[in-house]
Short mmCIF file of C-alpha atoms and ligand atoms in Angstrom, two decimals:
data_model
loop_
_atom_site.label_atom_id
_atom_site.label_comp_id
_atom_site.label_asym_id
_atom_site.label_seq_id
_atom_site.Cartn_x
_atom_site.Cartn_y
_atom_site.Cartn_z
CA UNK J 1 0.00 0.00 0.00
CA UNK J 2 1.19 3.52 -0.81
CA UNK J 3 2.57 5.33 2.24
CA UNK J 4 2.35 9.06 2.96
CA UNK J 5 5.67 10.79 3.54
CA UNK J 6 6.34 14.43 4.36
CA UNK J 7 9.84 15.79 3.67
CA UNK J 8 10.12 19.26 5.19
CA UNK J 9 13.18 21.46 5.46
CA UNK J 10 14.78 24.87 4.98
CA UNK J 11 17.76 25.33 2.67
CA UNK J 12 19.54 28.52 1.72
CA UNK J 13 22.09 27.32 -0.80
CA UNK J 14 20.11 24.29 -1.92
CA UNK J 15 22.55 21.80 -0.36
CA UNK J 16 20.06 20.36 2.14
CA UNK J 17 17.38 20.32 -0.59
CA UNK J 18 19.64 18.16 -2.77
CA UNK J 19 20.38 15.78 0.10
CA UNK J 20 16.67 15.40 0.93
CA UNK J 21 15.81 14.89 -2.76
CA UNK J 22 18.36 12.10 -3.03
CA UNK J 23 17.17 10.45 0.17
CA UNK J 24 13.55 10.57 -1.02
CA UNK J 25 14.23 9.12 -4.48
CA UNK J 26 13.89 5.41 -3.54
CA UNK J 27 10.74 6.15 -1.54
CA UNK J 28 9.19 7.91 -4.56
CA UNK J 29 10.35 5.27 -7.05
CA UNK J 30 8.60 2.63 -4.93
CA UNK J 31 5.32 4.48 -5.50
CA UNK J 32 4.92 6.21 -2.16
CA UNK J 33 3.48 9.70 -1.94
CA UNK J 34 6.29 12.05 -0.92
CA UNK J 35 5.15 15.61 -0.22
CA UNK J 36 8.13 17.97 -0.22
CA UNK J 37 7.80 21.28 1.57
CA UNK J 38 10.61 23.85 1.57
CA UNK J 39 9.88 26.46 4.19
CA UNK J 40 11.12 30.04 4.34
CA UNK J 41 10.88 32.93 6.76
CA UNK J 42 8.48 35.82 6.18
CA UNK J 43 11.57 38.06 6.22
CA UNK J 44 14.12 35.58 5.03
CA UNK J 45 17.89 35.92 5.31
CA UNK J 46 19.29 36.86 1.90
CA UNK J 47 21.89 34.46 0.54
CA UNK J 48 24.81 35.05 0.20
CA UNK J 49 25.38 36.63 3.61
CA UNK J 50 27.36 39.70 4.41
CA UNK J 51 29.88 39.12 7.18
CA UNK J 52 27.95 41.44 9.53
CA UNK J 53 24.59 39.73 8.97
CA UNK J 54 26.18 36.29 9.32
CA UNK J 55 27.43 37.00 12.85
CA UNK J 56 24.34 38.98 13.83
CA UNK J 57 22.16 35.84 13.98
CA UNK J 58 24.35 34.14 16.59
CA UNK J 59 22.48 35.24 19.75
CA UNK J 60 19.04 34.28 18.40
CA UNK J 61 20.32 30.91 17.16
CA UNK J 62 21.92 30.06 20.49
CA UNK J 63 19.00 31.34 22.59
CA UNK J 64 16.42 29.56 20.41
CA UNK J 65 14.54 32.71 19.39
CA UNK J 66 11.94 31.96 16.70
CA UNK J 67 10.94 34.07 13.67
CA UNK J 68 7.73 34.22 11.65
CA UNK J 69 7.58 31.67 8.83
CA UNK J 70 6.16 32.45 5.40
CA UNK J 71 2.78 30.66 5.13
CA UNK J 72 3.04 27.00 4.08
CA UNK J 73 0.50 24.26 3.65
CA UNK J 74 0.57 20.59 4.56
CA UNK J 75 -1.76 18.40 2.52
CA UNK J 76 -2.45 15.99 5.35
CA UNK J 77 -2.79 15.99 9.11
CA UNK J 78 -1.02 12.65 9.49
CA UNK J 79 1.91 10.92 7.78
CA UNK J 80 3.52 7.49 7.88
CA UNK J 81 6.95 9.14 8.01
CA UNK J 82 8.31 12.67 8.32
CA UNK J 83 11.76 13.44 6.94
CA UNK J 84 12.99 16.49 8.75
CA UNK J 85 15.92 18.49 7.37
CA UNK J 86 17.79 20.73 9.80
CA UNK J 87 21.02 22.70 9.65
CA UNK J 88 23.35 23.87 12.42
CA UNK J 89 23.83 27.60 12.76
CA UNK J 90 26.29 28.56 15.51
CA UNK J 91 26.08 25.06 17.00
CA UNK J 92 22.29 25.34 17.32
CA UNK J 93 19.36 24.48 15.07
CA UNK J 94 19.03 27.24 12.45
CA UNK J 95 16.44 29.93 13.22
CA UNK J 96 14.13 28.83 10.35
CA UNK J 97 14.27 25.18 11.48
CA UNK J 98 13.71 26.08 15.12
CA UNK J 99 10.75 28.25 14.09
CA UNK J 100 9.32 25.34 12.11
CA UNK J 101 9.56 23.08 15.15
CA UNK J 102 7.45 25.55 17.14
CA UNK J 103 4.82 26.01 14.40
CA UNK J 104 1.39 24.66 15.42
CA UNK J 105 0.88 22.79 12.10
CA UNK J 106 4.21 21.04 12.59
CA UNK J 107 3.51 20.24 16.21
CA UNK J 108 0.26 18.60 15.13
CA UNK J 109 1.79 16.29 12.51
CA UNK J 110 4.85 15.40 14.58
CA UNK J 111 2.93 13.85 17.46
CA UNK J 112 3.30 10.04 17.45
CA UNK J 113 4.82 10.11 13.95
CA UNK J 114 8.08 8.37 12.94
CA UNK J 115 10.73 10.94 12.06
CA UNK J 116 14.06 10.62 10.26
CA UNK J 117 16.29 13.67 10.77
CA UNK J 118 18.82 14.72 8.14
CA UNK J 119 21.46 17.41 8.28
CA UNK J 120 24.07 18.77 5.90
CA UNK J 121 26.63 20.56 8.08
CA UNK J 122 30.19 21.88 8.02
CA UNK J 123 31.27 19.41 10.70
CA UNK J 124 29.86 20.65 14.02
CA UNK J 125 26.30 19.40 14.19
CA UNK J 126 26.22 17.51 17.50
CA UNK J 127 25.10 20.37 19.81
CA UNK J 128 22.36 21.27 17.32
CA UNK J 129 21.36 17.61 17.08
CA UNK J 130 21.03 17.40 20.88
CA UNK J 131 18.62 20.35 20.75
CA UNK J 132 16.72 18.82 17.81
CA UNK J 133 16.29 15.59 19.79
CA UNK J 134 14.81 17.57 22.68
CA UNK J 135 12.45 19.46 20.36
CA UNK J 136 11.27 16.16 18.87
CA UNK J 137 10.84 14.62 22.30
CA UNK J 138 8.78 17.62 23.44
CA UNK J 139 6.59 17.23 20.32
CA UNK J 140 5.89 13.56 21.06
CA UNK J 141 7.49 12.44 17.77
CA UNK J 142 9.03 8.99 17.33
CA UNK J 143 12.63 9.65 16.23
CA UNK J 144 13.58 6.50 14.29
CA UNK J 145 16.75 7.38 12.40
CA UNK J 146 19.25 10.07 11.60
CA UNK J 147 21.67 11.05 8.85
CA UNK J 148 24.43 13.63 9.29
CA UNK J 149 26.44 14.56 6.21
CA UNK J 150 29.43 16.82 6.67
CA UNK J 151 32.34 18.52 4.96
CA UNK J 152 35.04 15.85 5.36
CA UNK J 153 38.01 18.20 5.05
CA UNK J 154 40.12 19.33 8.01
CA UNK J 155 38.36 21.63 10.47
CA UNK J 156 40.72 24.54 9.77
CA UNK J 157 40.36 24.11 6.02
CA UNK J 158 36.56 24.01 6.09
CA UNK J 159 36.50 27.27 8.09
CA UNK J 160 38.08 29.09 5.12
CA UNK J 161 35.98 27.35 2.54
CA UNK J 162 32.61 27.78 4.27
CA UNK J 163 33.16 31.54 4.59
CA UNK J 164 34.07 31.70 0.92
CA UNK J 165 30.78 29.89 0.17
CA UNK J 166 28.50 31.73 2.61
CA UNK J 167 29.82 35.24 1.84
CA UNK J 168 30.55 34.67 -1.88
CA UNK J 169 27.45 32.56 -2.53
CA UNK J 170 29.20 29.95 -4.69
CA UNK J 171 30.14 26.41 -3.69
CA UNK J 172 33.43 26.70 -5.53
CA UNK J 173 37.13 26.24 -4.71
CA UNK J 174 38.39 29.24 -2.74
CA UNK J 175 41.42 30.77 -4.57
CA UNK J 176 41.26 27.79 -6.88
CA UNK J 177 43.43 26.09 -4.27
CA UNK J 178 41.19 25.04 -1.36
CA UNK J 179 38.78 22.11 -1.77
CA UNK J 180 35.11 22.72 -2.56
CA UNK J 181 33.15 23.60 0.59
CA UNK J 182 30.30 21.70 2.19
CA UNK J 183 29.07 18.17 1.65
CA UNK J 184 30.71 16.59 -1.40
CA UNK J 185 28.69 15.67 -4.49
CA UNK J 186 29.54 12.01 -3.86
CA UNK J 187 28.16 12.13 -0.32
CA UNK J 188 25.04 13.93 -1.51
CA UNK J 189 24.49 11.24 -4.17
CA UNK J 190 25.09 8.55 -1.50
CA UNK J 191 22.08 9.88 0.48
CA UNK J 192 19.99 7.80 -1.94
CA UNK J 193 21.38 4.64 -0.33
CA UNK J 194 20.12 5.80 3.07
CA UNK J 195 16.66 6.26 1.54
CA UNK J 196 16.94 2.77 0.04
CA UNK J 197 17.63 1.30 3.49
CA UNK J 198 14.68 3.23 4.96
CA UNK J 199 12.20 1.96 2.34
CA UNK J 200 11.44 -1.53 3.75
CA UNK J 201 10.90 -0.04 7.21
CA UNK J 202 8.41 2.42 5.71
CA UNK J 203 6.61 -0.33 3.77
CA UNK J 204 6.19 -2.39 6.96
CA UNK J 205 5.68 0.66 9.20
CA UNK J 206 8.00 -1.11 11.61
CA UNK J 207 11.02 0.98 12.59
CA UNK J 208 13.00 -1.29 14.87
CA UNK J 209 16.53 -1.66 13.48
CA UNK J 210 16.61 1.34 11.12
CA UNK J 211 18.74 3.45 13.44
CA UNK J 212 21.34 0.67 13.77
CA UNK J 213 21.36 -0.02 10.03
CA UNK J 214 22.00 3.65 9.25
CA UNK J 215 24.82 3.77 11.81
CA UNK J 216 26.37 0.66 10.23
CA UNK J 217 26.28 2.41 6.85
CA UNK J 218 28.07 5.41 8.41
CA UNK J 219 25.10 7.69 7.79
CA UNK J 220 26.15 9.39 11.02
CA UNK J 221 29.70 9.38 12.41
CA UNK J 222 30.28 11.42 15.58
CA UNK J 223 33.95 12.42 15.88
CA UNK J 224 35.12 12.81 19.46
CA UNK J 225 37.60 15.65 18.91
CA UNK J 226 34.94 17.73 17.14
CA UNK J 227 32.35 16.93 19.81
CA UNK J 228 34.86 17.94 22.45
CA UNK J 229 35.56 21.26 20.71
CA UNK J 230 31.84 21.85 20.24
CA UNK J 231 31.06 21.26 23.90
CA UNK J 232 33.63 23.90 24.93
CA UNK J 233 32.55 26.34 22.22
CA UNK J 234 28.87 25.79 23.07
CA UNK J 235 29.44 27.05 26.63
CA UNK J 236 31.23 30.17 25.35
CA UNK J 237 28.54 30.85 22.73
CA UNK J 238 25.87 30.74 25.45
CA UNK J 239 27.81 33.28 27.52
CA UNK J 240 28.28 35.62 24.53
CA UNK J 241 24.67 35.21 23.40
CA UNK J 242 23.34 36.02 26.88
CA UNK J 243 25.49 39.14 27.19
CA UNK J 244 24.75 40.41 23.66
CA UNK J 245 21.00 39.81 23.96
CA UNK J 246 20.82 42.01 27.09
CA UNK J 247 23.21 44.72 25.92
CA UNK J 248 22.43 48.05 24.28
CA UNK J 249 25.82 47.88 22.53
CA UNK J 250 24.78 44.96 20.35
CA UNK J 251 26.77 45.93 17.25
CA UNK J 252 30.01 46.52 19.14
CA UNK J 253 29.67 43.23 21.00
CA UNK J 254 28.83 41.33 17.81
CA UNK J 255 32.02 42.70 16.22
CA UNK J 256 33.94 41.62 19.32
CA UNK J 257 32.36 38.15 19.10
CA UNK J 258 33.50 37.86 15.49
CA UNK J 259 37.12 38.45 16.50
CA UNK J 260 36.76 36.17 19.52
CA UNK J 261 35.50 33.44 17.18
CA UNK J 262 38.44 33.84 14.83
CA UNK J 263 40.88 33.50 17.73
CA UNK J 264 38.90 30.54 19.10
CA UNK J 265 38.86 28.78 15.73
CA UNK J 266 42.51 29.28 14.86
CA UNK J 267 44.13 29.22 18.31
CA UNK J 268 41.92 27.51 20.92
CA UNK J 269 40.44 24.85 18.63
CA UNK J 270 43.83 23.29 17.72
CA UNK J 271 44.80 23.25 21.43
CA UNK J 272 41.51 21.60 22.40
CA UNK J 273 42.04 19.13 19.54
CA UNK J 274 45.48 18.20 20.87
CA UNK J 275 44.11 17.72 24.40
CA UNK J 276 41.42 15.38 23.09
CA UNK J 277 43.95 13.48 20.96
CA UNK J 278 46.77 13.20 23.51
CA UNK J 279 44.81 12.85 26.72
CA UNK J 280 41.19 11.74 26.28
CA UNK J 281 41.60 9.20 23.46
CA UNK J 282 44.51 7.21 24.95
CA UNK J 283 43.67 7.54 28.66
CA UNK J 284 39.88 7.75 28.79
CA UNK J 285 38.62 5.44 26.00
CA UNK J 286 35.48 4.58 28.03
CA UNK J 287 34.56 8.26 28.30
CA UNK J 288 35.12 8.76 24.56
CA UNK J 289 32.98 5.71 23.73
CA UNK J 290 30.17 6.87 26.02
CA UNK J 291 30.13 10.34 24.47
CA UNK J 292 29.82 8.79 21.00
CA UNK J 293 27.06 6.42 22.15
CA UNK J 294 25.15 9.26 23.83
CA UNK J 295 25.32 11.26 20.62
CA UNK J 296 23.83 8.36 18.64
CA UNK J 297 20.86 7.97 21.01
CA UNK J 298 17.75 9.36 19.38
CA UNK J 299 15.67 10.17 22.48
C1 FMN F 1 24.85 31.48 10.08
C2 FMN F 1 25.43 30.12 9.83
C3 FMN F 1 26.05 29.45 10.87
C4 FMN F 1 26.54 28.15 10.67
N1 FMN F 1 27.06 27.46 11.73
C5 FMN F 1 27.42 26.15 11.57
C6 FMN F 1 27.83 25.37 12.70
O1 FMN F 1 27.84 25.82 13.84
N2 FMN F 1 28.23 24.09 12.47
C7 FMN F 1 28.22 23.52 11.22
O2 FMN F 1 28.61 22.36 11.08
N3 FMN F 1 27.79 24.24 10.13
C8 FMN F 1 27.38 25.52 10.28
N4 FMN F 1 26.91 26.24 9.20
C9 FMN F 1 26.74 25.54 7.90
C10 FMN F 1 25.29 25.04 7.78
O3 FMN F 1 25.00 24.08 8.77
C11 FMN F 1 24.99 24.43 6.41
O4 FMN F 1 25.86 23.37 6.16
C12 FMN F 1 25.14 25.41 5.27
O5 FMN F 1 24.58 26.64 5.64
C13 FMN F 1 24.41 24.90 4.02
O6 FMN F 1 23.05 24.65 4.31
P1 FMN F 1 21.83 25.07 3.38
O7 FMN F 1 21.32 23.81 2.75
O8 FMN F 1 20.81 25.72 4.27
O9 FMN F 1 22.37 26.03 2.37
C14 FMN F 1 26.44 27.54 9.39
C15 FMN F 1 25.86 28.26 8.34
C16 FMN F 1 25.34 29.51 8.56
C17 FMN F 1 24.67 30.23 7.41
#
């Protein structure tokens, strides 16, 4: 019997749209009804960003402030599966995604419905994922699987390339020397295989085992050193966001945050990386394993 699937997401550059399209292909080819909804904000963020606008969204991202969505329609009030695309902005769910999660129409369809979450990130998606899990839990959704595609290049390299992409608007090689930013074309194409694996679970409406199968296929690979960096950065972001949100000198503080972030990325992050590599991995393997396992829990 044909199943009803909703694939709903926000995408600025089109990267997450492409990933979701690839994931959905096997579900569509098998004759299921896949309703795709790309949401936007009433006053959307223009893409590409300017540097000032890019940093200006940090406090609202981190503090979970919502914005008004442009009107959208869902054809049904219940689905057999919801595919939910989210992206990390400043280690938190993006403002459009967070706003979607608080929308009454979304709250209604999420309740008791199986959900597969999909992200296309630079490489720091774990903090955002933790918040997404909480949002799904609060909505009464049944989180059955997750896919996290990332830029596989070195952290320091992808910092240069993502800025080139976000500020320049083109997913091209910076200076013709750096690698292309974001999720690679091969990994985007591979998202189809994750949809393929999901299909029999959808047909049977029985979700036990999907999460494990996706993990086995490396649909989601938490890296300890990045998680470790994220956890430290997440604390600092919350401090900055709290101070900036309350201050009357917002613009000055946002400029200061930008320079703080550059220092953190190029100076603190390599130090934190070395600590995780030289201390945590060899001496605390149980702790490292537990952190990875916690990340892969869906509830
Ligand atoms: C304002 C902003 C902040 C971002 N912060 C992060 C982040 O903290 N971690 C991460 O892995 N990617 C981050 N990214 C990259 C996005 O998660 C995403 O990969 C990229 O914006 C492409 O998504 P799209 O399909 O919406 O265009 C950020 C992007 C933007 C625009």
